[in-house]
mmCIF file of C-alpha atoms and ligand atoms in Angstrom:
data_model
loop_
_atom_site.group_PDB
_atom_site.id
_atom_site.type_symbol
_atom_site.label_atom_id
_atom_site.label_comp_id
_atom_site.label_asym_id
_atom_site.label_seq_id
_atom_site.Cartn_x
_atom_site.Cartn_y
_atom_site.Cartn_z
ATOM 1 C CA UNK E 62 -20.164 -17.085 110.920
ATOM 2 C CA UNK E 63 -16.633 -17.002 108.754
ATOM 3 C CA UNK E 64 -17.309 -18.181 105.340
ATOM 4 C CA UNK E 65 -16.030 -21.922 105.350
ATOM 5 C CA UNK E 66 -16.137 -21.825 101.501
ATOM 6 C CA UNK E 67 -13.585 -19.220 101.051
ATOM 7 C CA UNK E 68 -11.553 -20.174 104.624
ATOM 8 C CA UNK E 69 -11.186 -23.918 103.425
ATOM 9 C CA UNK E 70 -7.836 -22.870 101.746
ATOM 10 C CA UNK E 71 -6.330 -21.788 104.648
ATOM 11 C CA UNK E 72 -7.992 -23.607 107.157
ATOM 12 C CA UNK E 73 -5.578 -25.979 108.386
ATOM 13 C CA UNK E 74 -2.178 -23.961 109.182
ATOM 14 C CA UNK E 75 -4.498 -21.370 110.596
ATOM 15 C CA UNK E 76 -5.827 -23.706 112.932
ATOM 16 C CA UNK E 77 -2.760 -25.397 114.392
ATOM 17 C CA UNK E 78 -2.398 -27.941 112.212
ATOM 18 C CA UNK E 79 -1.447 -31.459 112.653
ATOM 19 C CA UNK E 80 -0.678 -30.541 116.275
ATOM 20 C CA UNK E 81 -3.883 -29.524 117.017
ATOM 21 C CA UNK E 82 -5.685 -31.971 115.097
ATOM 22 C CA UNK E 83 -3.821 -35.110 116.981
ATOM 23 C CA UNK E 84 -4.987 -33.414 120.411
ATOM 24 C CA UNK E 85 -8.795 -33.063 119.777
ATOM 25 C CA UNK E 86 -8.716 -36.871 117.846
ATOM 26 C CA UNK E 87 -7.216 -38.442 120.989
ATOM 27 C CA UNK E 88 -8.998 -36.467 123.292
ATOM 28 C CA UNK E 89 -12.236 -37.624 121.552
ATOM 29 C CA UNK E 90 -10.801 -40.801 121.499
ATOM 30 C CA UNK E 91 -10.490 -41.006 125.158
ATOM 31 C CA UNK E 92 -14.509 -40.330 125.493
ATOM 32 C CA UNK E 93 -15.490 -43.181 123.080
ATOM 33 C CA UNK E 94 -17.502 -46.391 125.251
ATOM 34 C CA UNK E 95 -15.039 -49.641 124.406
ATOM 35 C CA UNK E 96 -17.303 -51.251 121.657
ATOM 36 C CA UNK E 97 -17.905 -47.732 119.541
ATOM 37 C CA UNK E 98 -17.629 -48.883 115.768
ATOM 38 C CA UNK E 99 -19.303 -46.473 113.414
ATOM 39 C CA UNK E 100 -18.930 -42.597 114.574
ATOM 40 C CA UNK E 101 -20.186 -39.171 112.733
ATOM 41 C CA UNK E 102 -17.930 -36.130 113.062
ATOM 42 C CA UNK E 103 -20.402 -33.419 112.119
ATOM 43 C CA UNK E 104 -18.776 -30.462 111.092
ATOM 44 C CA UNK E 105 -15.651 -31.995 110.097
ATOM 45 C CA UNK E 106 -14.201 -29.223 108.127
ATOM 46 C CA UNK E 107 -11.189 -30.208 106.105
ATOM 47 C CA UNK E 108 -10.940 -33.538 107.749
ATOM 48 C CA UNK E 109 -7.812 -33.019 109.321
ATOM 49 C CA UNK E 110 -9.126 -34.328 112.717
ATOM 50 C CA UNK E 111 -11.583 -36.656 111.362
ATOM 51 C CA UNK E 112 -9.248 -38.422 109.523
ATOM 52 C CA UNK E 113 -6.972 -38.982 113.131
ATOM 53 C CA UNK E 114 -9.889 -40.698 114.423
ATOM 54 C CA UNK E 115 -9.963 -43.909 112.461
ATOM 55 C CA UNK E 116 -8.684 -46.814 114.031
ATOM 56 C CA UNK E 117 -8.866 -50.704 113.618
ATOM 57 C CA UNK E 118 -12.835 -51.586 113.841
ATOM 58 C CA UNK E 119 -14.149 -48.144 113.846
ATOM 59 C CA UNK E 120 -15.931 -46.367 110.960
ATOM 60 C CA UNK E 121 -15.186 -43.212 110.995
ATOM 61 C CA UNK E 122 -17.877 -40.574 108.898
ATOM 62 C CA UNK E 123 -17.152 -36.882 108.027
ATOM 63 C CA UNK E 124 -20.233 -34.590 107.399
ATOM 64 C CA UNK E 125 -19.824 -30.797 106.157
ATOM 65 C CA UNK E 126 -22.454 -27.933 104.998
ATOM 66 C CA UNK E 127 -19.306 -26.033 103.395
ATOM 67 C CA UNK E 128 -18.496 -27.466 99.614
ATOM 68 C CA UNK E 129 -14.335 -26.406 99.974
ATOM 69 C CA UNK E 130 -14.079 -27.571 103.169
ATOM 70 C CA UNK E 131 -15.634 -31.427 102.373
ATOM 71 C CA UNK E 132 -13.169 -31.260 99.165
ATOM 72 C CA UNK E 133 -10.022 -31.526 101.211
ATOM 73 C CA UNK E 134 -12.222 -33.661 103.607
ATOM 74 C CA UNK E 135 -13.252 -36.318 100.843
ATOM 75 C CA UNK E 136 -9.337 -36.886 100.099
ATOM 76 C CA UNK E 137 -8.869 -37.429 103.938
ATOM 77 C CA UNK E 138 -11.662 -39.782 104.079
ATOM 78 C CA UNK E 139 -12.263 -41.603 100.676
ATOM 79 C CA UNK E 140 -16.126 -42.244 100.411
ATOM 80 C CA UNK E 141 -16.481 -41.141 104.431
ATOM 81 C CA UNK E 142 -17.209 -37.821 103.392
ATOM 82 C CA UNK E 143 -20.942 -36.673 103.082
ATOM 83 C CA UNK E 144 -22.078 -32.928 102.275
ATOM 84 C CA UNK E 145 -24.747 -32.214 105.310
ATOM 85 C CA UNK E 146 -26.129 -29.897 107.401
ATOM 86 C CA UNK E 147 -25.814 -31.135 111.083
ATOM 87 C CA UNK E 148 -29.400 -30.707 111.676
ATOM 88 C CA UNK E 149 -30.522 -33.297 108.938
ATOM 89 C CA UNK E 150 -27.852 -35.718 108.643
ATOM 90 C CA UNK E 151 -28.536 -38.554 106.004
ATOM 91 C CA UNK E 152 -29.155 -41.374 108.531
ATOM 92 C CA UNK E 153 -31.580 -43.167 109.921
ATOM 93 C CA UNK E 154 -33.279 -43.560 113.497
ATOM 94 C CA UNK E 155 -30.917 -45.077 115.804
ATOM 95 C CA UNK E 156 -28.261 -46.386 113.923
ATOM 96 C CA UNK E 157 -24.403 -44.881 114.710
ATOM 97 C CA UNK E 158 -22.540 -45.603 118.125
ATOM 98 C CA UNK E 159 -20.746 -42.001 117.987
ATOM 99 C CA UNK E 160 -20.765 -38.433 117.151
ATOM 100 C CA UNK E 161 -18.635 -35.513 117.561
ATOM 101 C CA UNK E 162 -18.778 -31.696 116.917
ATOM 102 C CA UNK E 163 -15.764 -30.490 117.239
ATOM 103 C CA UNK E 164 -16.065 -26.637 116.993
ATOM 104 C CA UNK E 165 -19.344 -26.308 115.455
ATOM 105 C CA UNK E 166 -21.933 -25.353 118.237
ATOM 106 C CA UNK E 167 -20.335 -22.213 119.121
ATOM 107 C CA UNK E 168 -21.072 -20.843 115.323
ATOM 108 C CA UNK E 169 -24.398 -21.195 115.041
ATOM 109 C CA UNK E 170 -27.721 -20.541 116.311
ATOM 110 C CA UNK E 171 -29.388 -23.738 116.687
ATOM 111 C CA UNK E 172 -27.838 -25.345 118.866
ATOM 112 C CA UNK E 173 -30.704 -27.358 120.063
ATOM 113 C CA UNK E 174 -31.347 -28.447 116.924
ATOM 114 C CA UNK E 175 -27.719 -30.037 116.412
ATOM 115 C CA UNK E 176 -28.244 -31.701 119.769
ATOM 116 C CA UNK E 177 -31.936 -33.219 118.419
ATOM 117 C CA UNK E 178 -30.336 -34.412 115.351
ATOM 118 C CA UNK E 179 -27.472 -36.410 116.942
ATOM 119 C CA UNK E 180 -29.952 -38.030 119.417
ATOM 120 C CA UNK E 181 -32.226 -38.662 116.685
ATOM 121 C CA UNK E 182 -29.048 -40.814 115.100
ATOM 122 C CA UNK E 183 -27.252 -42.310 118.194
ATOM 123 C CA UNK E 184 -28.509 -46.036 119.475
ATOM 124 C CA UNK E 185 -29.295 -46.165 123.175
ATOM 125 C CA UNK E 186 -25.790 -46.280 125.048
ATOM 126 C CA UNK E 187 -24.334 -44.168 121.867
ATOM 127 C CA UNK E 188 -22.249 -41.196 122.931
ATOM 128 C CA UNK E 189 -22.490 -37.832 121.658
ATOM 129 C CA UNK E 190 -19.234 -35.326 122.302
ATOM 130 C CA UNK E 191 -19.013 -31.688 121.442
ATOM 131 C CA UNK E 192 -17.039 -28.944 122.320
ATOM 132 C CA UNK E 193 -18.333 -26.622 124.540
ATOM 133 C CA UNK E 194 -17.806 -22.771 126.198
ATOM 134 C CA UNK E 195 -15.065 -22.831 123.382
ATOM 135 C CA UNK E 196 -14.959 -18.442 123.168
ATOM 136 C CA UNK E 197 -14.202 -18.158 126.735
ATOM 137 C CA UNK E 198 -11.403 -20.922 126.541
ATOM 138 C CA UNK E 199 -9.545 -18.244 125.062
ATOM 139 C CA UNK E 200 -9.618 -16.283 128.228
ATOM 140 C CA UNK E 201 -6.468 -17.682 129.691
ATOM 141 C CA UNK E 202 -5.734 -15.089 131.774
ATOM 142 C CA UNK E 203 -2.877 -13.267 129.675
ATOM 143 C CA UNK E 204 -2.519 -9.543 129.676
ATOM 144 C CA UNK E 205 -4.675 -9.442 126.025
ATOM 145 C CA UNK E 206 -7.580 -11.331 128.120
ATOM 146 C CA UNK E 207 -7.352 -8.533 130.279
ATOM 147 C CA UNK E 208 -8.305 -5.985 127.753
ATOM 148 C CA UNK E 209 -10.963 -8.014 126.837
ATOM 149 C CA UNK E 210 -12.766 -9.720 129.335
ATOM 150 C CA UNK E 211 -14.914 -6.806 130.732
ATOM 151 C CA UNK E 212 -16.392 -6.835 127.639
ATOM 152 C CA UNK E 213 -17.662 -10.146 127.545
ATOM 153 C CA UNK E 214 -21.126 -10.299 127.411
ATOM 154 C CA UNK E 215 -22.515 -13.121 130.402
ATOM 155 C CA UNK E 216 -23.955 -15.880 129.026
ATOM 156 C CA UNK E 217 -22.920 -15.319 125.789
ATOM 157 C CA UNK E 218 -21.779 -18.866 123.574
ATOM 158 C CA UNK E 219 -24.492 -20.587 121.814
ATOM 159 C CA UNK E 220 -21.919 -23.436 122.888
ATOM 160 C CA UNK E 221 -21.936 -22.630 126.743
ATOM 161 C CA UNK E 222 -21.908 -26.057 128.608
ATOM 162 C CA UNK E 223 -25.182 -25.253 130.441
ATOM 163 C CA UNK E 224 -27.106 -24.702 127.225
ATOM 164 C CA UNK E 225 -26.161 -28.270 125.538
ATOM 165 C CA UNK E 226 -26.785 -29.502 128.527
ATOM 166 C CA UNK E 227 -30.268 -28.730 128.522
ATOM 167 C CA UNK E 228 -30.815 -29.181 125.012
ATOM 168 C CA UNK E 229 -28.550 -32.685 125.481
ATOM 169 C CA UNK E 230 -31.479 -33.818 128.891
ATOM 170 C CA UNK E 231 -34.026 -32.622 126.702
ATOM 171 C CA UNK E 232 -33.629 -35.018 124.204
ATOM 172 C CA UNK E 233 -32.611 -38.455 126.008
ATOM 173 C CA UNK E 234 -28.823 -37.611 126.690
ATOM 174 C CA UNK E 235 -27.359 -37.794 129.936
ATOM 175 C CA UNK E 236 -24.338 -35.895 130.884
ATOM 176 C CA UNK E 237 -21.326 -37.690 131.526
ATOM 177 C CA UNK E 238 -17.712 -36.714 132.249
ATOM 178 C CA UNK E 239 -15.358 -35.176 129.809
ATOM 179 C CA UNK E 240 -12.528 -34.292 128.974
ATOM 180 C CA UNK E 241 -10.467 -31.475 127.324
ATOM 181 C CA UNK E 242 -7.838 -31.060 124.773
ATOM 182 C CA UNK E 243 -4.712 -28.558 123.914
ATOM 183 C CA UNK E 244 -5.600 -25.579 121.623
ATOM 184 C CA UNK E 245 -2.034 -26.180 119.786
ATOM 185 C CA UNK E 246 -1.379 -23.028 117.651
ATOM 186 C CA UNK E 247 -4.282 -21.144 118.868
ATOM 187 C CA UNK E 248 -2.571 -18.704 121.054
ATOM 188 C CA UNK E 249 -3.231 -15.081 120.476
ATOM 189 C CA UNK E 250 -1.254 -12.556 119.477
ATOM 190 C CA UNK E 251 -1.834 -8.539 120.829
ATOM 191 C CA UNK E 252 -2.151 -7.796 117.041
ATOM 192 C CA UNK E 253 -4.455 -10.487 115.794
ATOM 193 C CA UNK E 254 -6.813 -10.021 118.502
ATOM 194 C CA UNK E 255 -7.374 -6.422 117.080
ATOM 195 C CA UNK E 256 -7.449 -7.254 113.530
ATOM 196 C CA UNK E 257 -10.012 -9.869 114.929
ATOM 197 C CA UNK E 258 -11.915 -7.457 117.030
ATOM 198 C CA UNK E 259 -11.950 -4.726 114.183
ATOM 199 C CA UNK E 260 -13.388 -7.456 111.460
ATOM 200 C CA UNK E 261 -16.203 -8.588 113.898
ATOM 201 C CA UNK E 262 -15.094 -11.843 114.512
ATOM 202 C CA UNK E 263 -16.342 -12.095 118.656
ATOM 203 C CA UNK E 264 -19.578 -10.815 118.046
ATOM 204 C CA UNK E 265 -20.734 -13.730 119.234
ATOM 205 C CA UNK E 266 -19.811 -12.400 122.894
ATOM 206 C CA UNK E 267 -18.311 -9.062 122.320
ATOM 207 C CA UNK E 268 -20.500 -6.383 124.390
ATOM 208 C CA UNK E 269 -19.824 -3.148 123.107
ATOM 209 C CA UNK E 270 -19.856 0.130 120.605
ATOM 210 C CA UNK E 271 -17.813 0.846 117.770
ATOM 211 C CA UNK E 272 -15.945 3.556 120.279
ATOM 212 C CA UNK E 273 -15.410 0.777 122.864
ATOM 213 C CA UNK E 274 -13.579 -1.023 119.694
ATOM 214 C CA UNK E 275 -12.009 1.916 118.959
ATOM 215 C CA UNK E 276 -10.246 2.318 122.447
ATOM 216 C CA UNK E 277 -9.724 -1.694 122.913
ATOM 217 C CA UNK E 278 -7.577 -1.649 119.664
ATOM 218 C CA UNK E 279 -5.609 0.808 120.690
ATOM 219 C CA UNK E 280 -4.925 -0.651 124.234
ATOM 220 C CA UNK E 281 -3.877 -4.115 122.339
ATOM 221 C CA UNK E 282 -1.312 -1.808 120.117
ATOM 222 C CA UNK E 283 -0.007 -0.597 123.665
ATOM 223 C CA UNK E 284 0.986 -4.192 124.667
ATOM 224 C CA UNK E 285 4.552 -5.699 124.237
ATOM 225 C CA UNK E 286 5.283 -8.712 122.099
ATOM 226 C CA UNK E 287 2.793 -7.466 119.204
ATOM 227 C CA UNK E 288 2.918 -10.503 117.420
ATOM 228 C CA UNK E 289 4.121 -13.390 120.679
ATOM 229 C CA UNK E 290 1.449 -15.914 120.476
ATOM 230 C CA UNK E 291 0.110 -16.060 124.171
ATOM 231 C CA UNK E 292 -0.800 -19.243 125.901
ATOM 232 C CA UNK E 293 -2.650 -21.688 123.691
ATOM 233 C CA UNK E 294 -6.482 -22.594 125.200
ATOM 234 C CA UNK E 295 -7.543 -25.522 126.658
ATOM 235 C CA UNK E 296 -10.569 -26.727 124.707
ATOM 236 C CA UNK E 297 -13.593 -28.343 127.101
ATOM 237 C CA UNK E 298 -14.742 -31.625 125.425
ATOM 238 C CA UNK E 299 -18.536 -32.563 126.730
ATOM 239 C CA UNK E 300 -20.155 -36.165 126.625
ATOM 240 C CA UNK E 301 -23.645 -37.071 126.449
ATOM 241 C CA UNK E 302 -24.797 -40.864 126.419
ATOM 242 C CA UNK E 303 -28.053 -41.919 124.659
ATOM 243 C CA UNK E 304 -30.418 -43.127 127.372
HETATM 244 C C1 SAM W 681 -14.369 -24.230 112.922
HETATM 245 S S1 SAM W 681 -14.720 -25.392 111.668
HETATM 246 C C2 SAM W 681 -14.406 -26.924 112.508
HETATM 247 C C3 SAM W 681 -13.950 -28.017 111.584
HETATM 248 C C4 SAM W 681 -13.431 -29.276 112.272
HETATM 249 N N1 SAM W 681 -14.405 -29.864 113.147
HETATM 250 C C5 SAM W 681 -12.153 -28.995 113.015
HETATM 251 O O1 SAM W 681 -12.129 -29.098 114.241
HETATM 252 O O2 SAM W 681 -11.149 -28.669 112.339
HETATM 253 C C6 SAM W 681 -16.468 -25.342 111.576
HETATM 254 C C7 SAM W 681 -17.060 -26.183 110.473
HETATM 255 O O3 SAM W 681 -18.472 -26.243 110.700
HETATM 256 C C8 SAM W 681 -19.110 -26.312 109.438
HETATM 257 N N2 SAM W 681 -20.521 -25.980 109.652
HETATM 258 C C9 SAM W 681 -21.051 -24.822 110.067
HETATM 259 N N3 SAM W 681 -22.388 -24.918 110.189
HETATM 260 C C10 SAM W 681 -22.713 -26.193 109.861
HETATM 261 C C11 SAM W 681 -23.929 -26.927 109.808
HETATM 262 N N4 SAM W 681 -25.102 -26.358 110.113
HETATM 263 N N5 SAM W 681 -23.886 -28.216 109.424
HETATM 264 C C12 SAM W 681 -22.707 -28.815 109.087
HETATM 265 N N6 SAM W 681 -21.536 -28.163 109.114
HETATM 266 C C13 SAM W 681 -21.522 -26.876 109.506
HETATM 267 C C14 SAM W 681 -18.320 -25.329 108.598
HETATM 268 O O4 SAM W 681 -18.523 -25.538 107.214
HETATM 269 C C15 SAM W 681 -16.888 -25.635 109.065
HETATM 270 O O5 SAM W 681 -16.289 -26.615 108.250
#
């Protein structure tokens, strides 16, 4: 995982911003039962889409692991703000209508135990919603995907939507329908993606040797429009309901 401590100062115009932030908060948004008033957004970074959430009779929580990220958070969301790790979250049994992980579950390896924790929290008829199968919503199809996809590993994503699934059933959350959101910003560029593949950031899926990284950098060099952002992602949004 990136170090959120040292990436919290340039977290937000890395990540598309305002732009981006207003898409996942309304797309969120849409998922959210009429009647939701307190909601969690685990993992929620800098704030920037936490603080888009709040609206007229809904309490609206941020909760972070990473002390740089919850300081810009805490400014976002005066007193909202709570330094915790998503699998023991400062809350009782039972006791918030809503939470959301927006980009967390594909960074870690407990998955399961992020989806425990939010079950543990929700009421009955509480929703959780978390973004899922977020590495291969990057694969949209442009001539850098094309470089890269063969090296995919299958089944890779500790975010793939089958695996919170299961972990979601497991623990009393039934799958509903969701939604998605636009990846604003987030289009890659021929020359990032190398810098990215060279640093190690897709070992999460990334199936191959140093020589296979070797030759895909050099193919990504070869492609026109080094630094042309290519189509942004479209972001899958999953709901679960507490039974
Ligand atoms: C990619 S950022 C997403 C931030 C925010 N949700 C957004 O969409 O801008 C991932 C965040 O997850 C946090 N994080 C990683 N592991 C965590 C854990 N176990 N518990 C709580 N936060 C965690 C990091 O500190 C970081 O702020």
């Amino acid at each position: 995982m990136l170090d959120y401590e040292t990436e919290a100062a340039r977290y937000d115009e890395t990540r598309g911003g305002v732009p981006r932030a207003e898409a996942a908060a309304a797309a969120v948004l849409r998922l959210l039962p009429p009647g939701t008033r307190t909601l969690v957004d685990v993992a929620c970074g800098t704030g920037l889409v936490t603080e888009r959430l709040a609206r007229p009779g809904l309490t609206v929580y941020g909760a972070d692991a990473a002390h740089a990220m919850l300081r810009t958070a805490a400014g976002r969301l005066p007193g909202r703000a709570v330094r915790a790790d998503a699998r023991h979250l400062p809350l009782p049994d039972a006791s918030v209508d809503a939470v959301s992980a927006i980009w967390l579950l594909h960074l870690v390896p407990f998955t399961g135990r992020i989806v425990a924790e939010a079950a543990r929290v929700l009421r009955p008829g509480g929703v959780l919603v978390a973004t899922v199968d977020k590495d291969t919503a990057h694969d949209v199809g442009s001539d850098i995907d094309a470089v890269l996809r063969p090296h995919r590993a299958p089944d890779s994503g500790s975010d793939r939507a089958g695996l919170v699934t299961a972990h979601a059933v497991a623990h009393g959350l039934t799958p509903a329908p969701g939604t998605s959101f636009t990846g604003h910003g987030q289009g890659a560029t021929p020359r990032g993606t190398a810098e990215k593949l060279r640093r190690g950031y897709y070992a999460s899926w990334f199936h191959g040797t140093p020589a296979t990284v070797d030759r895909l950098t050099t193919a990504l060099a070869a492609l026109p429009d080094q630094d042309r952002p290519r189509d942004a992602p479209d972001y899958r949004l999953a709901l679960f309901v507490k039974r």
